[in-house]
Amino acid sequence: MNRIIAVSLLLTSIWSQAGEMGKYPIADGTFKPDLDSLKHYQCPEWFRDAKFGIWAHWGPQAVPMDGDWYARGMYEPGNKHYKYHLEHYGHPSEFGYKDIIPLWKAEKWEPDRLMQLYQKAGAKYFVSMGTHHDNFFLWKSKLHRWNAVNMGPKRDVVGEWQKAAQKYGLKFGVSEHLGASFTWFQSSHGADKTGPKAGVPYDGADPKWQDLYHFPAEPDDKGWYSNNPKWQQQWYNEIRELVDNYHPDLLYTDGGVPFGNQAGLSMIAHLYNSSAARSGAHPALLSPKSIGNSLYDSSAARHGGHVEVVYNCKQKSEGRWIEDLERGIMPKIDPYPWQTDTSIGDWFYDRNWKFRPVSWVIHMLVDNVSKNGNLLLNIVQRPDGSLDPEVEQMLQQLAQWNAIHGEAIFGTRPWLVYGESAVKVKGGAFGEDYKYNAQEIRFTTKGAALYAIALGWPADGKLVVRSLAAPAGKINRVRLLGCNRKVDWQQTAEGLVVTLPEQRVSEYTCAIKVTGSGLKPVGIPPIKLTPAS
């Protein structure tokens, strides 16, 4: 008991000294919480090789099966979620979001089985929801009682996902959406303006639930990120708990650098320094010189001094982190690795949402990889943790496609040009639906090999790669992926013309592996393609 007290007093002293150094203490290391320092970050090779990750954007908001942002919309008259909530649960002054949380049981959730499906489908990393804007934590937290170990499924969702990911050889990440929660959840403090319950406060206005719904924001505090220093400090403390307890390979933030200030920059620096740490002694064993900045627990020599962690946020990076585009694409090759996050359906389960076909997933993946990007795909789970049959079928189709075409995706790098395309996009978030066909070609490289992937199977039985016309260099060999016999090909002034077998390898793509010398793309005239309406 005396030793426990002594350690407790020492930890109190550590935190006190850390507080004197700033509100956001970070692990000792090279990186400081400023943009100039973070410019020295280098994306780890595992992320550049991985190309494809799967995300479980899942939590209590799946319970009503009514789609994304339910916890906020249920407090907004006129919102579809408000209408649904009124019809199925009652008025939010009487039955609020706090009452939805116990209904999330995850009774059919089998993380081991799902991870095996994801690994077979080609995923090289997996991302668990850590907390959404609803301020409910999916990890075992000592700072916040509203968490999945205490309530709902009463399981450490983050911890169980992590264990399954590690078992099947996937890198593990977590997503945090907490930064926006403080202003996002303010609708819970309101009341109906008309009707029989006009003026009756919603349950979020009750002070005893403020640790879930937050205290009332100042009138001018309405941005995506709060300007309140207390909330910024709370965010840092809670996300740091997540990072320090689970040591994820990837941390995703739903927004730009949180709060655009030292809170967010300190978290990034702490994440990088923690990853590169050569040792991780218990705080009670740290020297007085180190206790101010080394408040974390990690295994010794975890990465030999190299930063192996990835930080995603929705802000231009110039290499400081990995820029993330929500439901978007890049218009060309970006010099820095980047990522699209998107979903096969709505973000949370929606009974009325039509799932994306596997062709859409494959084309998005191929396009991203050709432009130096990755794809993080949300696989929509039912509230009980299971997958719909059509989702499992899509994963099986993706596994079959990757078994043949994976060599043109994983571990590759962009070529000198990303492809031959008529898709005209500005790039950025919220623009991902385009009609592709076999004229659309994307390139990747690996070692001495150049891969050309058409986003469809040519109807006339001939694949024409115009960028590899006769002046493009010498071609020695052409192999059609998924075909065991040789194919006829010619390098003409029109392009590299490959005669395809009658039996299609894939309904979604046609991919060839080209080897040669001095291969450089020739200029080609534009082709016409119409984006989907």
XYZ file of C-alpha atoms in Angstrom, residues 87-437:
351
model
C -42.513 7.914 -33.798
C -40.416 5.087 -32.354
C -39.019 6.261 -29.008
C -40.956 9.314 -27.897
C -40.166 12.957 -27.317
C -36.470 13.824 -26.708
C -37.411 15.567 -23.469
C -38.452 12.166 -22.144
C -36.368 9.673 -24.125
C -33.064 11.132 -25.206
C -29.831 9.902 -26.721
C -28.664 8.733 -23.294
C -31.529 6.244 -23.488
C -30.460 5.014 -26.944
C -27.017 4.043 -25.646
C -28.202 1.096 -23.469
C -29.998 -0.324 -26.510
C -26.676 -0.847 -28.287
C -25.857 -4.430 -27.266
C -23.595 -5.567 -30.165
C -24.887 -9.060 -29.392
C -23.797 -10.553 -32.748
C -20.453 -8.789 -33.009
C -17.603 -11.198 -33.774
C -14.465 -9.104 -34.333
C -12.294 -12.134 -35.057
C -14.587 -13.417 -37.798
C -15.032 -9.984 -39.354
C -11.304 -9.276 -39.339
C -10.693 -12.540 -41.158
C -13.165 -11.435 -43.847
C -11.478 -8.032 -44.124
C -8.021 -9.547 -44.377
C -9.167 -11.871 -47.155
C -10.759 -8.918 -48.948
C -7.330 -7.284 -49.140
C -7.334 -4.859 -46.228
C -3.874 -4.142 -44.868
C -5.030 -1.874 -42.046
C -8.179 -1.598 -39.973
C -9.603 1.469 -38.233
C -11.971 1.302 -35.286
C -14.255 4.113 -34.298
C -12.861 5.589 -31.089
C -15.572 8.150 -30.448
C -18.015 9.913 -32.718
C -19.548 13.368 -32.220
C -21.983 11.719 -29.776
C -19.256 11.809 -27.081
C -19.556 8.083 -26.430
C -16.201 6.315 -26.119
C -15.626 2.833 -27.508
C -12.566 2.283 -25.332
C -12.065 1.586 -21.642
C -11.760 5.085 -20.252
C -10.978 6.323 -16.774
C -11.792 9.899 -17.766
C -15.318 9.482 -19.130
C -18.062 7.233 -17.749
C -19.962 7.173 -21.060
C -17.967 4.361 -22.616
C -18.648 0.925 -24.094
C -17.106 -0.955 -21.163
C -19.470 0.694 -18.687
C -22.563 0.840 -20.904
C -24.171 -0.689 -23.972
C -22.232 -3.794 -25.027
C -19.995 -3.558 -21.931
C -17.002 -4.548 -24.035
C -13.761 -2.786 -24.893
C -14.636 -2.323 -28.559
C -11.335 -0.641 -29.478
C -9.327 -3.238 -27.586
C -11.124 -6.201 -29.133
C -10.814 -4.785 -32.649
C -7.111 -4.202 -32.031
C -6.543 -7.758 -30.830
C -8.282 -9.155 -33.920
C -6.349 -6.867 -36.280
C -3.038 -7.908 -34.801
C -4.011 -11.592 -35.032
C -4.564 -11.296 -38.779
C -1.538 -9.098 -39.452
C -3.333 -5.790 -40.076
C -2.084 -2.447 -38.836
C -4.545 -0.920 -36.379
C -5.977 2.582 -36.256
C -8.628 4.545 -34.386
C -10.763 7.475 -35.499
C -11.689 10.351 -33.217
C -14.543 12.726 -33.982
C -14.574 14.292 -30.522
C -13.231 17.707 -31.501
C -16.502 18.694 -33.159
C -18.702 17.174 -30.453
C -18.761 20.204 -28.158
C -20.648 22.407 -30.611
C -22.239 19.583 -32.637
C -24.210 18.294 -29.660
C -25.644 21.643 -28.565
C -29.004 20.873 -30.209
C -29.621 18.524 -27.278
C -29.938 21.592 -25.030
C -32.881 23.017 -26.971
C -36.645 22.608 -26.964
C -39.467 22.492 -29.486
C -40.615 25.937 -30.591
C -44.095 24.761 -31.565
C -46.459 21.895 -30.820
C -47.638 20.246 -27.609
C -44.099 20.127 -26.136
C -43.152 23.694 -27.033
C -40.701 25.081 -24.513
C -40.125 21.762 -22.750
C -36.317 21.312 -22.569
C -34.744 18.252 -24.157
C -32.870 15.955 -21.810
C -29.551 17.491 -22.816
C -30.514 20.648 -20.939
C -30.506 18.766 -17.633
C -27.217 19.534 -15.813
C -26.905 15.967 -14.526
C -26.303 14.715 -18.093
C -23.771 17.373 -19.080
C -20.878 14.924 -19.020
C -22.512 13.371 -22.117
C -24.127 16.379 -23.823
C -21.556 18.988 -22.658
C -22.318 22.232 -20.897
C -24.019 25.028 -22.887
C -21.761 26.713 -25.437
C -21.310 30.473 -25.598
C -23.592 32.149 -28.194
C -20.704 32.826 -30.579
C -19.201 29.335 -30.266
C -20.735 27.665 -33.309
C -17.830 26.499 -35.459
C -16.867 22.917 -36.235
C -14.261 23.244 -33.505
C -15.059 25.052 -30.273
C -13.082 28.142 -29.270
C -13.517 27.277 -25.571
C -10.123 26.468 -23.950
C -11.790 24.141 -21.415
C -13.150 21.928 -24.166
C -9.868 22.002 -26.023
C -8.101 20.796 -22.898
C -10.734 18.108 -22.361
C -10.286 16.885 -25.935
C -6.520 16.670 -25.505
C -6.705 14.757 -22.242
C -9.235 12.244 -23.534
C -7.674 11.572 -26.925
C -4.289 11.301 -25.284
C -5.712 8.605 -23.030
C -6.803 6.729 -26.153
C -3.398 7.109 -27.809
C -1.351 6.237 -24.748
C -3.411 3.215 -23.746
C -3.684 1.581 -27.180
C -0.705 2.906 -29.168
C -2.519 2.781 -32.526
C -0.603 2.640 -35.799
C -2.948 5.311 -37.159
C -5.011 8.122 -35.645
C -7.750 9.746 -37.733
C -9.319 13.118 -36.912
C -12.636 14.127 -38.451
C -11.666 17.640 -39.456
C -8.553 19.729 -39.868
C -5.884 19.965 -37.179
C -8.059 20.083 -34.046
C -8.856 23.644 -33.001
C -6.121 24.933 -35.302
C -3.870 25.554 -32.341
C -1.482 23.995 -29.828
C -4.011 21.380 -28.721
C -4.051 19.717 -32.122
C -0.389 20.268 -32.955
C 0.659 18.905 -29.570
C -1.332 15.743 -30.143
C 0.377 15.178 -33.490
C 3.828 15.785 -32.003
C 3.036 13.503 -29.075
C 1.836 10.792 -31.434
C 5.009 10.951 -33.524
C 7.389 11.139 -30.566
C 5.640 8.256 -28.815
C 6.000 6.119 -31.928
C 9.694 6.858 -32.247
C 10.432 6.377 -28.555
C 13.433 4.164 -27.919
C 12.275 3.242 -24.445
C 9.115 3.494 -22.443
C 9.921 3.249 -18.783
C 7.128 3.594 -16.287
C 6.765 7.240 -15.175
C 7.809 6.252 -11.642
C 11.210 5.227 -13.044
C 11.834 8.311 -15.170
C 14.597 10.727 -14.302
C 13.665 14.240 -13.095
C 14.851 15.671 -16.437
C 12.423 13.564 -18.425
C 9.282 13.560 -16.357
C 7.913 16.760 -17.834
C 7.542 15.430 -21.347
C 7.465 11.643 -21.138
C 4.084 10.824 -19.655
C 3.297 7.726 -21.653
C 3.697 3.993 -21.402
C 5.081 2.048 -24.348
C 7.122 -1.097 -24.868
C 10.882 -0.709 -25.066
C 12.418 0.100 -28.433
C 9.045 -0.186 -30.142
C 10.221 1.250 -33.438
C 13.943 1.768 -32.986
C 13.644 5.534 -33.140
C 11.626 5.583 -36.375
C 8.176 7.114 -36.620
C 5.872 4.324 -37.776
C 2.558 5.973 -36.961
C 0.182 7.749 -39.342
C -1.950 10.767 -38.545
C -4.930 11.516 -40.827
C -6.803 14.793 -40.911
C -8.741 16.792 -43.490
C -6.210 19.539 -44.036
C -3.451 20.080 -46.597
C -0.327 18.575 -45.130
C 2.740 19.306 -47.258
C 3.984 16.059 -45.758
C 3.322 16.868 -42.083
C 0.585 14.230 -41.856
C -1.548 12.222 -44.292
C -4.245 14.382 -45.848
C -7.665 12.733 -45.873
C -10.450 13.442 -48.366
C -13.942 12.499 -47.231
C -15.790 10.883 -50.140
C -13.426 12.540 -52.616
C -10.617 11.956 -55.096
C -7.451 13.710 -56.222
C -7.342 15.128 -59.760
C -3.752 13.970 -60.303
C -0.750 12.388 -58.610
C -0.036 14.087 -55.308
C 3.628 14.141 -54.246
C 2.592 13.259 -50.684
C 0.736 10.082 -49.728
C -2.950 10.742 -49.024
C -6.179 8.899 -48.304
C -9.842 8.853 -49.264
C -12.288 7.825 -46.579
C -15.658 6.706 -47.858
C -18.387 4.176 -47.211
C -20.282 1.450 -49.037
C -23.441 3.052 -47.618
C -24.331 5.752 -45.120
C -21.782 6.224 -42.352
C -24.059 4.586 -39.769
C -26.480 1.835 -40.677
C -29.484 3.093 -42.643
C -32.210 0.619 -43.558
C -33.109 2.736 -46.599
C -29.587 3.123 -48.019
C -28.575 1.190 -51.116
C -25.092 -0.303 -50.813
C -22.391 0.462 -53.355
C -21.501 -2.272 -55.860
C -18.073 -3.880 -55.727
C -17.219 -2.280 -59.100
C -17.419 1.142 -57.464
C -15.066 0.061 -54.669
C -12.546 -1.416 -57.102
C -12.531 1.617 -59.388
C -12.106 3.962 -56.429
C -9.207 1.879 -55.132
C -7.428 1.702 -58.492
C -7.865 5.441 -59.135
C -6.541 6.364 -55.692
C -3.513 4.099 -55.885
C -2.558 5.463 -59.318
C -2.453 8.945 -57.742
C -0.373 8.018 -54.654
C -3.407 7.552 -52.433
C -4.996 4.954 -50.187
C -8.627 3.948 -49.740
C -10.191 3.670 -46.275
C -13.562 2.013 -46.762
C -16.314 1.925 -44.150
C -18.010 -1.465 -44.012
C -21.435 -0.672 -42.589
C -22.396 -2.831 -39.613
C -25.833 -3.462 -38.236
C -26.348 -2.328 -34.626
C -25.901 -5.918 -33.433
C -22.440 -6.001 -35.066
C -23.294 -8.307 -37.966
C -23.105 -7.585 -41.692
C -25.927 -7.747 -44.211
C -25.624 -10.688 -46.669
C -24.973 -8.388 -49.628
C -22.079 -6.768 -47.719
C -20.496 -10.157 -47.081
C -20.962 -10.987 -50.758
C -19.215 -7.759 -51.755
C -16.275 -8.622 -49.495
C -16.026 -12.048 -51.143
C -16.061 -10.455 -54.598
C -13.348 -8.044 -53.509
C -11.269 -10.929 -52.205
C -11.583 -12.706 -55.561
C -10.557 -9.580 -57.461
C -7.560 -8.907 -55.207
C -6.376 -12.509 -55.508
C -5.733 -11.785 -59.201
C -5.071 -8.057 -59.325
C -3.482 -7.388 -55.944
C 0.036 -7.389 -57.394
C -0.885 -4.256 -59.383
C -2.117 -2.525 -56.190
C -0.279 -3.470 -53.011
C 3.278 -2.276 -52.583
C 3.127 -0.222 -55.786
C 3.976 3.396 -56.499
C 2.616 5.864 -59.087
C 4.109 5.999 -62.568
C 5.108 9.218 -64.362
C 1.426 9.834 -65.155
C -1.552 8.409 -63.289
C -3.431 7.289 -66.364
C -5.485 7.988 -69.441
C -8.698 9.681 -68.401
C -11.522 11.916 -69.485
C -12.779 12.420 -65.937
C -12.459 16.117 -65.183
C -12.471 16.825 -61.450
C -11.311 19.694 -59.292
C -10.391 17.250 -56.578
C -11.217 17.423 -52.906
C -13.965 16.097 -50.695
C -17.495 15.023 -51.619
C -17.064 14.128 -55.268
C -16.624 10.424 -55.944
C -19.289 9.225 -58.384
C -18.150 8.889 -61.986
C -19.007 6.605 -64.866
C -15.926 4.670 -65.864
C -15.313 2.379 -68.821
